[in-house]
Amino acid sequence: MLQLTYLDIGELVQAAGGDPWKLNDTIQSGSPGEIHDLATAFYDAGVCLGDTSEEFNAAKKRFEAAWDREDAGHPINDSREVTHATQTLDLNKEQLARVAVDLQNISASLAEAQRSGSISISNLEASLQFIDNQIHNEVVTAAANGEEADWSDLKQAAIDRTAQALKEVQAVRDSYSQQLDQSRLEMAAEGYTPDATKGSEGDGGLTPGDQARADAEKYAASQRAADEALVNSPGPWTPAKSEAAGRLRDYATINDPNADPNAARFAGERLNDYFTAQFQGPLPVDPVLGRDARQRAQERLYLQQKMEAGLGAMPPMAPDAATELLNISEGKARQLAINQAIESLTRAGMSPDGAKSVVGDLARGVPWNQLLEQNGQLLSAGSGGLQAVEKTLPHGSHYKPHELTLRDAGILGDVGKRLGWAGTAIDVFDLGYDLSQGAAPGQRIGEFAGGAGGGALGAVGAAAIAGSVLGPGGTFVAAVAASVALSEGGKRVGGWVGSQFDN
């Protein structure tokens, strides 16, 4: 354990501009072994042949080389998660195999990041201990000579060493975060959002259980008394009373030590939606679905109530079943938006690799104008200068290896101008693109909903997407159109139902 006599960690952290220990703690909080076990379960459930099997085994070797200890995080129920993916999300065996590769890459990258972070912190602490000992020697020598020691240079050396470690750990985390984002994007494209791994991924987030307890504590301090008073007040049973009773039920579930973990998680999600829906102030926009957290929470609360009461052709649902369906549908919505964005760009003439690269950057929050800046040299070189620029690039016509070609860069600029550089993946998927070309919104959304498949999943997923395209009223339009379309058989009916909202 680091024990310093003269150097103060707080001062070093402040002067260095950040805390490498705290940053490393977020990395170390992950549980690579648990993610590895989940990846193995998906691998065993899928068909892992050819390239997929080779990729999985390569990632497994990376994990085994970097991981040498046990996990202490929350356990992941492998069988339940695989069953959820196969039965509820309807992933086929090839999709399960590709998800296994992504999960194994996450576990390997996290294990490597944890090892690298530990080495950086260990080296930092050894350096600081050495500098502190040097300061002690100077102080003792100066005192023997009746002088006062000046160890400002050594303190600056300690600050510089702390700043260096901060950069090292930040680079480790950035590299891992890039792999995590890419794997999440690829899994979303397969239709799987790995909620089970939250808290095990080492990205600094709370586990679902911790988040639920935090939301319950916030509810107890701010809203519980008012809800109890409303529920116990005389008069008819109003929608407001029903909502208050639901929040009280969720609070009790979270605080019940015998409650099913999934039930507690769903209860926490509903309380979190309640608070987020009321948040005041600006919030960042989801780069895939084009809405902020407040809009998302408001849509979720609205659809939760509708599904509990019976939405369109759907029968009434239990609260937990409705919340789970919302979670699944959001994953489906992201999958559809990402896949359709890639398809739209390839339809416009971009290479498949280039389209995946652009949509991947958008999904990670890279704005359109930054994408242009990254290849602005290509776009501004002009017809005569493009070939000269091409010769200076390390990979021929690619400004990024195996990603954007010169033609891709030009198409990116054209599509961006057409869409006004709004900057989200949903702006380039075919629904948004068709709407920008003047297609009737209700009919197009109805067709999309009818073609999305998956029964109620498609209905709620289409509703989530449409809400960000058409604004506040779009969610209800798409929910009704989709529920009718999917219950009666597809795209043609969906288009007709949706067109009624255009009249």
mmCIF file of C-alpha atoms in Angstrom, residues 138-486:
data_model
loop_
_atom_site.group_PDB
_atom_site.id
_atom_site.type_symbol
_atom_site.label_atom_id
_atom_site.label_comp_id
_atom_site.label_asym_id
_atom_site.label_seq_id
_atom_site.Cartn_x
_atom_site.Cartn_y
_atom_site.Cartn_z
ATOM 1 C CA GLU A 138 16.928 16.006 1.176
ATOM 2 C CA VAL A 139 14.981 17.133 4.224
ATOM 3 C CA VAL A 140 17.227 15.114 6.572
ATOM 4 C CA THR A 141 20.411 16.382 4.897
ATOM 5 C CA ALA A 142 19.243 19.992 4.974
ATOM 6 C CA ALA A 143 18.208 19.725 8.633
ATOM 7 C CA ALA A 144 21.669 18.333 9.545
ATOM 8 C CA ASN A 145 23.192 21.439 7.946
ATOM 9 C CA GLY A 146 20.742 23.749 9.686
ATOM 10 C CA GLU A 147 19.040 24.565 6.404
ATOM 11 C CA GLU A 148 15.526 24.292 5.008
ATOM 12 C CA ALA A 149 15.173 21.854 2.134
ATOM 13 C CA ASP A 150 13.801 23.017 -1.210
ATOM 14 C CA TRP A 151 12.163 20.012 -2.835
ATOM 15 C CA SER A 152 9.937 21.875 -5.290
ATOM 16 C CA ASP A 153 11.660 20.182 -8.240
ATOM 17 C CA LEU A 154 10.916 16.765 -6.794
ATOM 18 C CA LYS A 155 7.284 17.724 -6.218
ATOM 19 C CA GLN A 156 7.039 18.833 -9.834
ATOM 20 C CA ALA A 157 8.565 15.526 -10.866
ATOM 21 C CA ALA A 158 5.838 13.750 -8.889
ATOM 22 C CA ILE A 159 3.160 15.875 -10.595
ATOM 23 C CA ASP A 160 4.627 15.109 -14.013
ATOM 24 C CA ARG A 161 4.743 11.398 -13.214
ATOM 25 C CA THR A 162 1.094 11.464 -12.083
ATOM 26 C CA ALA A 163 0.086 13.287 -15.265
ATOM 27 C CA GLN A 164 1.960 10.704 -17.331
ATOM 28 C CA ALA A 165 0.149 7.856 -15.584
ATOM 29 C CA LEU A 166 -3.155 9.637 -16.138
ATOM 30 C CA LYS A 167 -2.472 9.750 -19.862
ATOM 31 C CA GLU A 168 -1.482 6.084 -19.868
ATOM 32 C CA VAL A 169 -4.622 4.916 -18.066
ATOM 33 C CA GLN A 170 -6.808 7.220 -20.158
ATOM 34 C CA ALA A 171 -5.307 5.741 -23.314
ATOM 35 C CA VAL A 172 -5.979 2.241 -21.977
ATOM 36 C CA ARG A 173 -9.570 3.090 -21.197
ATOM 37 C CA ASP A 174 -10.094 4.892 -24.518
ATOM 38 C CA SER A 175 -8.803 1.885 -26.425
ATOM 39 C CA TYR A 176 -11.058 -0.454 -24.468
ATOM 40 C CA SER A 177 -14.039 1.882 -24.822
ATOM 41 C CA GLN A 178 -13.576 1.877 -28.577
ATOM 42 C CA GLN A 179 -13.688 -1.938 -28.622
ATOM 43 C CA LEU A 180 -16.694 -1.919 -26.278
ATOM 44 C CA ASP A 181 -18.595 0.573 -28.438
ATOM 45 C CA GLN A 182 -17.796 -1.348 -31.608
ATOM 46 C CA SER A 183 -18.902 -4.656 -30.094
ATOM 47 C CA ARG A 184 -22.087 -3.108 -28.747
ATOM 48 C CA LEU A 185 -22.812 -1.698 -32.191
ATOM 49 C CA GLU A 186 -22.243 -5.062 -33.862
ATOM 50 C CA MET A 187 -24.426 -6.856 -31.310
ATOM 51 C CA ALA A 188 -27.175 -4.278 -31.801
ATOM 52 C CA ALA A 189 -27.016 -4.994 -35.510
ATOM 53 C CA GLU A 190 -27.658 -8.662 -34.666
ATOM 54 C CA GLY A 191 -30.629 -7.685 -32.492
ATOM 55 C CA TYR A 192 -28.997 -8.127 -29.067
ATOM 56 C CA THR A 193 -28.353 -5.474 -26.449
ATOM 57 C CA PRO A 194 -26.339 -7.083 -23.619
ATOM 58 C CA ASP A 195 -28.091 -5.546 -20.606
ATOM 59 C CA ALA A 196 -26.969 -8.545 -18.549
ATOM 60 C CA THR A 197 -23.352 -7.381 -18.771
ATOM 61 C CA LYS A 198 -23.994 -3.886 -17.415
ATOM 62 C CA GLY A 199 -21.852 -3.435 -14.343
ATOM 63 C CA SER A 200 -19.443 -6.095 -15.619
ATOM 64 C CA GLU A 201 -18.084 -4.105 -18.555
ATOM 65 C CA GLY A 202 -15.792 -1.824 -16.543
ATOM 66 C CA ASP A 203 -17.158 1.394 -18.020
ATOM 67 C CA GLY A 204 -17.836 3.059 -14.683
ATOM 68 C CA GLY A 205 -21.590 2.495 -14.645
ATOM 69 C CA LEU A 206 -23.687 1.196 -11.775
ATOM 70 C CA THR A 207 -24.930 -2.383 -11.777
ATOM 71 C CA PRO A 208 -28.696 -2.720 -12.376
ATOM 72 C CA GLY A 209 -29.218 -3.567 -8.706
ATOM 73 C CA ASP A 210 -27.224 -0.559 -7.500
ATOM 74 C CA GLN A 211 -29.089 1.718 -9.906
ATOM 75 C CA ALA A 212 -32.468 0.399 -8.742
ATOM 76 C CA ARG A 213 -31.583 1.001 -5.078
ATOM 77 C CA ALA A 214 -30.351 4.518 -5.882
ATOM 78 C CA ASP A 215 -33.624 5.295 -7.682
ATOM 79 C CA ALA A 216 -35.620 3.905 -4.734
ATOM 80 C CA GLU A 217 -33.709 6.110 -2.292
ATOM 81 C CA LYS A 218 -34.347 9.142 -4.480
ATOM 82 C CA TYR A 219 -38.038 8.271 -4.671
ATOM 83 C CA ALA A 220 -38.293 7.854 -0.881
ATOM 84 C CA ALA A 221 -36.737 11.281 -0.345
ATOM 85 C CA SER A 222 -38.716 13.198 -2.962
ATOM 86 C CA GLN A 223 -42.016 11.599 -3.962
ATOM 87 C CA ARG A 224 -43.051 8.693 -1.761
ATOM 88 C CA ALA A 225 -44.947 10.716 0.845
ATOM 89 C CA ALA A 226 -46.912 12.604 -1.806
ATOM 90 C CA ASP A 227 -47.825 9.371 -3.596
ATOM 91 C CA GLU A 228 -48.995 7.759 -0.347
ATOM 92 C CA ALA A 229 -51.158 10.779 0.419
ATOM 93 C CA LEU A 230 -52.674 10.698 -3.071
ATOM 94 C CA VAL A 231 -53.397 6.966 -3.016
ATOM 95 C CA ASN A 232 -55.020 7.217 0.425
ATOM 96 C CA SER A 233 -57.081 10.315 -0.425
ATOM 97 C CA PRO A 234 -60.871 10.016 -0.841
ATOM 98 C CA GLY A 235 -62.513 10.158 -4.226
ATOM 99 C CA PRO A 236 -62.537 8.096 -7.435
ATOM 100 C CA TRP A 237 -59.588 6.019 -8.619
ATOM 101 C CA THR A 238 -57.966 8.320 -11.168
ATOM 102 C CA PRO A 239 -55.085 7.678 -13.607
ATOM 103 C CA ALA A 240 -52.873 9.791 -11.350
ATOM 104 C CA LYS A 241 -53.687 7.531 -8.398
ATOM 105 C CA SER A 242 -52.913 4.464 -10.487
ATOM 106 C CA GLU A 243 -49.540 5.885 -11.447
ATOM 107 C CA ALA A 244 -48.763 6.743 -7.818
ATOM 108 C CA ALA A 245 -49.767 3.248 -6.705
ATOM 109 C CA GLY A 246 -47.473 1.801 -9.356
ATOM 110 C CA ARG A 247 -44.515 3.801 -8.075
ATOM 111 C CA LEU A 248 -45.231 2.709 -4.490
ATOM 112 C CA ARG A 249 -45.382 -0.904 -5.674
ATOM 113 C CA ASP A 250 -42.051 -0.514 -7.470
ATOM 114 C CA TYR A 251 -40.468 1.039 -4.378
ATOM 115 C CA ALA A 252 -41.647 -1.887 -2.250
ATOM 116 C CA THR A 253 -40.324 -4.411 -4.786
ATOM 117 C CA ILE A 254 -36.848 -2.872 -4.838
ATOM 118 C CA ASN A 255 -36.675 -2.941 -1.036
ATOM 119 C CA ASP A 256 -37.975 -6.505 -0.742
ATOM 120 C CA PRO A 257 -34.928 -8.731 -0.057
ATOM 121 C CA ASN A 258 -36.864 -11.735 -1.385
ATOM 122 C CA ALA A 259 -37.931 -10.084 -4.641
ATOM 123 C CA ASP A 260 -36.881 -11.624 -7.937
ATOM 124 C CA PRO A 261 -33.806 -9.724 -9.229
ATOM 125 C CA ASN A 262 -35.485 -9.123 -12.591
ATOM 126 C CA ALA A 263 -38.593 -7.729 -10.919
ATOM 127 C CA ALA A 264 -36.447 -5.350 -8.866
ATOM 128 C CA ARG A 265 -34.557 -4.296 -11.994
ATOM 129 C CA PHE A 266 -37.759 -3.579 -13.926
ATOM 130 C CA ALA A 267 -39.145 -1.640 -10.957
ATOM 131 C CA GLY A 268 -35.977 0.452 -10.839
ATOM 132 C CA GLU A 269 -36.198 1.159 -14.562
ATOM 133 C CA ARG A 270 -39.753 2.478 -14.173
ATOM 134 C CA LEU A 271 -38.765 4.765 -11.300
ATOM 135 C CA ASN A 272 -35.774 5.954 -13.312
ATOM 136 C CA ASP A 273 -38.049 6.738 -16.258
ATOM 137 C CA TYR A 274 -40.299 8.728 -13.927
ATOM 138 C CA PHE A 275 -37.452 10.931 -12.695
ATOM 139 C CA THR A 276 -35.761 11.278 -16.081
ATOM 140 C CA ALA A 277 -39.018 12.331 -17.745
ATOM 141 C CA GLN A 278 -39.131 15.349 -15.410
ATOM 142 C CA PHE A 279 -35.501 16.371 -15.769
ATOM 143 C CA GLN A 280 -34.981 20.060 -16.527
ATOM 144 C CA GLY A 281 -32.222 21.330 -18.758
ATOM 145 C CA PRO A 282 -30.436 20.211 -21.923
ATOM 146 C CA LEU A 283 -29.513 16.554 -22.421
ATOM 147 C CA PRO A 284 -27.361 14.865 -25.068
ATOM 148 C CA VAL A 285 -29.165 13.239 -27.977
ATOM 149 C CA ASP A 286 -28.964 9.502 -28.585
ATOM 150 C CA PRO A 287 -26.827 9.290 -31.744
ATOM 151 C CA VAL A 288 -28.763 6.271 -33.050
ATOM 152 C CA LEU A 289 -32.428 7.039 -32.401
ATOM 153 C CA GLY A 290 -32.177 10.817 -32.330
ATOM 154 C CA ARG A 291 -33.832 11.602 -28.987
ATOM 155 C CA ASP A 292 -32.562 12.618 -25.576
ATOM 156 C CA ALA A 293 -33.013 10.700 -22.314
ATOM 157 C CA ARG A 294 -35.984 12.837 -21.260
ATOM 158 C CA GLN A 295 -37.853 12.148 -24.500
ATOM 159 C CA ARG A 296 -37.009 8.465 -24.227
ATOM 160 C CA ALA A 297 -38.335 8.303 -20.659
ATOM 161 C CA GLN A 298 -41.528 10.150 -21.589
ATOM 162 C CA GLU A 299 -42.140 7.753 -24.478
ATOM 163 C CA ARG A 300 -41.456 4.749 -22.257
ATOM 164 C CA LEU A 301 -43.886 5.944 -19.568
ATOM 165 C CA TYR A 302 -46.547 6.608 -22.193
ATOM 166 C CA LEU A 303 -46.146 3.207 -23.851
ATOM 167 C CA GLN A 304 -45.910 1.476 -20.452
ATOM 168 C CA GLN A 305 -49.336 2.832 -19.525
ATOM 169 C CA LYS A 306 -50.792 1.969 -22.927
ATOM 170 C CA MET A 307 -49.459 -1.579 -22.873
ATOM 171 C CA GLU A 308 -50.696 -2.188 -19.326
ATOM 172 C CA ALA A 309 -54.132 -1.039 -20.493
ATOM 173 C CA GLY A 310 -53.934 -2.817 -23.868
ATOM 174 C CA LEU A 311 -52.303 -1.011 -26.782
ATOM 175 C CA GLY A 312 -54.128 -1.270 -30.101
ATOM 176 C CA ALA A 313 -54.679 -4.944 -30.822
ATOM 177 C CA MET A 314 -52.417 -6.009 -27.947
ATOM 178 C CA PRO A 315 -54.053 -7.460 -24.787
ATOM 179 C CA PRO A 316 -53.325 -5.797 -21.404
ATOM 180 C CA MET A 317 -49.895 -6.668 -20.068
ATOM 181 C CA ALA A 318 -48.435 -7.029 -16.568
ATOM 182 C CA PRO A 319 -46.099 -4.151 -15.611
ATOM 183 C CA ASP A 320 -42.912 -6.242 -15.743
ATOM 184 C CA ALA A 321 -43.885 -7.827 -19.054
ATOM 185 C CA ALA A 322 -44.516 -4.377 -20.538
ATOM 186 C CA THR A 323 -41.174 -3.049 -19.277
ATOM 187 C CA GLU A 324 -39.316 -6.059 -20.658
ATOM 188 C CA LEU A 325 -41.042 -5.580 -24.007
ATOM 189 C CA LEU A 326 -39.990 -1.929 -24.027
ATOM 190 C CA ASN A 327 -36.391 -2.944 -23.392
ATOM 191 C CA ILE A 328 -36.477 -5.559 -26.137
ATOM 192 C CA SER A 329 -38.150 -3.186 -28.571
ATOM 193 C CA GLU A 330 -35.523 -0.521 -27.983
ATOM 194 C CA GLY A 331 -32.868 -3.052 -28.901
ATOM 195 C CA LYS A 332 -34.859 -3.924 -32.009
ATOM 196 C CA ALA A 333 -35.266 -0.226 -32.808
ATOM 197 C CA ARG A 334 -31.526 0.330 -32.609
ATOM 198 C CA GLN A 335 -30.889 -2.744 -34.712
ATOM 199 C CA LEU A 336 -33.333 -1.589 -37.373
ATOM 200 C CA ALA A 337 -32.010 1.962 -37.406
ATOM 201 C CA ILE A 338 -28.384 0.833 -37.695
ATOM 202 C CA ASN A 339 -29.080 -1.764 -40.381
ATOM 203 C CA GLN A 340 -31.298 0.569 -42.384
ATOM 204 C CA ALA A 341 -28.771 3.406 -42.130
ATOM 205 C CA ILE A 342 -26.093 1.123 -43.561
ATOM 206 C CA GLU A 343 -28.489 0.000 -46.293
ATOM 207 C CA SER A 344 -29.388 3.595 -47.163
ATOM 208 C CA LEU A 345 -25.769 4.616 -47.583
ATOM 209 C CA THR A 346 -24.946 1.569 -49.693
ATOM 210 C CA ARG A 347 -28.037 2.286 -51.795
ATOM 211 C CA ALA A 348 -26.677 5.780 -52.335
ATOM 212 C CA GLY A 349 -23.471 4.250 -53.718
ATOM 213 C CA MET A 350 -21.194 3.944 -50.688
ATOM 214 C CA SER A 351 -19.159 0.783 -50.198
ATOM 215 C CA PRO A 352 -20.464 -1.653 -47.526
ATOM 216 C CA ASP A 353 -17.341 -1.147 -45.405
ATOM 217 C CA GLY A 354 -17.612 2.615 -45.755
ATOM 218 C CA ALA A 355 -21.296 2.570 -44.784
ATOM 219 C CA LYS A 356 -20.574 0.461 -41.698
ATOM 220 C CA SER A 357 -17.754 2.814 -40.746
ATOM 221 C CA VAL A 358 -19.921 5.940 -41.042
ATOM 222 C CA VAL A 359 -22.859 4.439 -39.143
ATOM 223 C CA GLY A 360 -20.475 3.110 -36.508
ATOM 224 C CA ASP A 361 -19.037 6.593 -36.010
ATOM 225 C CA LEU A 362 -22.542 8.075 -35.814
ATOM 226 C CA ALA A 363 -23.595 5.443 -33.287
ATOM 227 C CA ARG A 364 -20.608 6.406 -31.127
ATOM 228 C CA GLY A 365 -21.686 10.053 -31.216
ATOM 229 C CA VAL A 366 -19.281 11.433 -33.824
ATOM 230 C CA PRO A 367 -21.090 14.430 -35.414
ATOM 231 C CA TRP A 368 -21.487 14.759 -39.166
ATOM 232 C CA ASN A 369 -19.256 17.813 -39.390
ATOM 233 C CA GLN A 370 -16.443 15.930 -37.676
ATOM 234 C CA LEU A 371 -16.818 13.066 -40.122
ATOM 235 C CA LEU A 372 -16.394 15.625 -42.881
ATOM 236 C CA GLU A 373 -13.374 17.143 -41.195
ATOM 237 C CA GLN A 374 -11.752 13.721 -40.976
ATOM 238 C CA ASN A 375 -11.863 13.407 -44.739
ATOM 239 C CA GLY A 376 -12.057 17.084 -45.621
ATOM 240 C CA GLN A 377 -8.747 16.824 -47.425
ATOM 241 C CA LEU A 378 -10.315 14.328 -49.796
ATOM 242 C CA LEU A 379 -13.495 16.342 -50.287
ATOM 243 C CA SER A 380 -11.752 19.663 -50.890
ATOM 244 C CA ALA A 381 -8.945 18.435 -53.123
ATOM 245 C CA GLY A 382 -10.988 18.766 -56.315
ATOM 246 C CA SER A 383 -10.950 16.414 -59.281
ATOM 247 C CA GLY A 384 -7.359 17.215 -60.203
ATOM 248 C CA GLY A 385 -6.031 16.949 -56.683
ATOM 249 C CA LEU A 386 -7.822 13.782 -55.586
ATOM 250 C CA GLN A 387 -5.345 11.483 -57.280
ATOM 251 C CA ALA A 388 -2.443 13.362 -55.730
ATOM 252 C CA VAL A 389 -4.044 13.104 -52.316
ATOM 253 C CA GLU A 390 -4.702 9.436 -52.911
ATOM 254 C CA LYS A 391 -0.994 8.791 -53.486
ATOM 255 C CA THR A 392 -0.126 10.336 -50.118
ATOM 256 C CA LEU A 393 -2.475 8.039 -48.209
ATOM 257 C CA PRO A 394 -0.942 4.946 -46.618
ATOM 258 C CA HIS A 395 -3.714 2.675 -47.887
ATOM 259 C CA GLY A 396 -4.229 3.933 -51.414
ATOM 260 C CA SER A 397 -7.711 5.308 -51.853
ATOM 261 C CA HIS A 398 -8.691 4.721 -48.226
ATOM 262 C CA TYR A 399 -8.337 7.525 -45.717
ATOM 263 C CA LYS A 400 -8.997 4.894 -43.054
ATOM 264 C CA PRO A 401 -7.905 1.278 -43.555
ATOM 265 C CA HIS A 402 -10.719 -0.703 -45.179
ATOM 266 C CA GLU A 403 -13.271 2.008 -44.461
ATOM 267 C CA LEU A 404 -13.961 5.081 -46.596
ATOM 268 C CA THR A 405 -12.809 5.338 -50.183
ATOM 269 C CA LEU A 406 -12.622 8.595 -52.105
ATOM 270 C CA ARG A 407 -16.007 7.795 -53.631
ATOM 271 C CA ASP A 408 -17.410 7.075 -50.167
ATOM 272 C CA ALA A 409 -16.225 10.462 -48.925
ATOM 273 C CA GLY A 410 -18.007 12.234 -51.755
ATOM 274 C CA ILE A 411 -21.236 10.314 -51.159
ATOM 275 C CA LEU A 412 -21.024 11.093 -47.459
ATOM 276 C CA GLY A 413 -20.917 14.781 -48.308
ATOM 277 C CA ASP A 414 -23.868 14.512 -50.702
ATOM 278 C CA VAL A 415 -26.065 12.608 -48.252
ATOM 279 C CA GLY A 416 -25.137 14.962 -45.449
ATOM 280 C CA LYS A 417 -26.156 18.006 -47.467
ATOM 281 C CA ARG A 418 -29.464 16.354 -48.333
ATOM 282 C CA LEU A 419 -30.209 15.679 -44.669
ATOM 283 C CA GLY A 420 -28.942 18.989 -43.295
ATOM 284 C CA TRP A 421 -26.180 17.390 -41.184
ATOM 285 C CA ALA A 422 -28.593 16.525 -38.391
ATOM 286 C CA GLY A 423 -26.042 14.025 -37.182
ATOM 287 C CA THR A 424 -27.743 10.802 -36.070
ATOM 288 C CA ALA A 425 -27.946 7.353 -37.579
ATOM 289 C CA ILE A 426 -31.706 7.626 -37.891
ATOM 290 C CA ASP A 427 -31.240 10.581 -40.259
ATOM 291 C CA VAL A 428 -29.726 8.302 -42.864
ATOM 292 C CA PHE A 429 -31.859 5.202 -42.570
ATOM 293 C CA ASP A 430 -34.393 4.749 -45.311
ATOM 294 C CA LEU A 431 -37.414 6.031 -43.379
ATOM 295 C CA GLY A 432 -35.775 9.391 -42.694
ATOM 296 C CA TYR A 433 -34.260 9.483 -46.178
ATOM 297 C CA ASP A 434 -37.606 8.764 -47.848
ATOM 298 C CA LEU A 435 -39.342 11.373 -45.721
ATOM 299 C CA SER A 436 -36.712 13.893 -46.796
ATOM 300 C CA GLN A 437 -37.682 13.078 -50.383
ATOM 301 C CA GLY A 438 -41.317 13.976 -49.726
ATOM 302 C CA ALA A 439 -42.846 10.596 -48.876
ATOM 303 C CA ALA A 440 -46.096 10.745 -46.868
ATOM 304 C CA PRO A 441 -44.935 10.164 -43.256
ATOM 305 C CA GLY A 442 -47.848 8.121 -41.979
ATOM 306 C CA GLN A 443 -47.848 5.743 -44.929
ATOM 307 C CA ARG A 444 -44.054 5.297 -44.859
ATOM 308 C CA ILE A 445 -44.038 4.619 -41.110
ATOM 309 C CA GLY A 446 -46.926 2.202 -41.487
ATOM 310 C CA GLU A 447 -45.037 0.332 -44.206
ATOM 311 C CA PHE A 448 -41.954 0.246 -42.047
ATOM 312 C CA ALA A 449 -43.932 -1.033 -39.066
ATOM 313 C CA GLY A 450 -45.681 -3.646 -41.158
ATOM 314 C CA GLY A 451 -42.409 -4.870 -42.578
ATOM 315 C CA ALA A 452 -40.512 -4.854 -39.300
ATOM 316 C CA GLY A 453 -41.837 -8.242 -38.194
ATOM 317 C CA GLY A 454 -41.883 -9.622 -34.702
ATOM 318 C CA GLY A 455 -45.468 -8.898 -33.676
ATOM 319 C CA ALA A 456 -45.642 -6.561 -30.728
ATOM 320 C CA LEU A 457 -41.863 -6.145 -30.810
ATOM 321 C CA GLY A 458 -42.111 -4.491 -34.192
ATOM 322 C CA ALA A 459 -45.019 -2.370 -33.007
ATOM 323 C CA VAL A 460 -43.248 -0.868 -30.037
ATOM 324 C CA GLY A 461 -39.880 -0.750 -31.818
ATOM 325 C CA ALA A 462 -41.409 1.178 -34.700
ATOM 326 C CA ALA A 463 -43.081 3.462 -32.193
ATOM 327 C CA ALA A 464 -39.756 4.232 -30.551
ATOM 328 C CA ILE A 465 -38.175 5.070 -33.896
ATOM 329 C CA ALA A 466 -41.095 7.047 -35.257
ATOM 330 C CA GLY A 467 -41.300 9.214 -32.161
ATOM 331 C CA SER A 468 -37.975 10.802 -33.048
ATOM 332 C CA VAL A 469 -38.962 11.346 -36.691
ATOM 333 C CA LEU A 470 -42.433 12.778 -36.323
ATOM 334 C CA GLY A 471 -42.151 14.412 -32.916
ATOM 335 C CA PRO A 472 -44.395 13.905 -29.867
ATOM 336 C CA GLY A 473 -47.381 12.673 -31.867
ATOM 337 C CA GLY A 474 -45.357 10.226 -33.912
ATOM 338 C CA THR A 475 -45.104 7.639 -31.163
ATOM 339 C CA PHE A 476 -48.847 7.142 -30.959
ATOM 340 C CA VAL A 477 -49.278 7.193 -34.731
ATOM 341 C CA ALA A 478 -46.692 4.478 -35.230
ATOM 342 C CA ALA A 479 -47.902 2.431 -32.260
ATOM 343 C CA VAL A 480 -51.442 2.293 -33.608
ATOM 344 C CA ALA A 481 -50.361 1.739 -37.203
ATOM 345 C CA ALA A 482 -47.897 -0.960 -36.244
ATOM 346 C CA SER A 483 -50.153 -2.845 -33.847
ATOM 347 C CA VAL A 484 -52.933 -3.047 -36.441
ATOM 348 C CA ALA A 485 -50.562 -3.752 -39.323
ATOM 349 C CA LEU A 486 -48.710 -6.556 -37.598
#
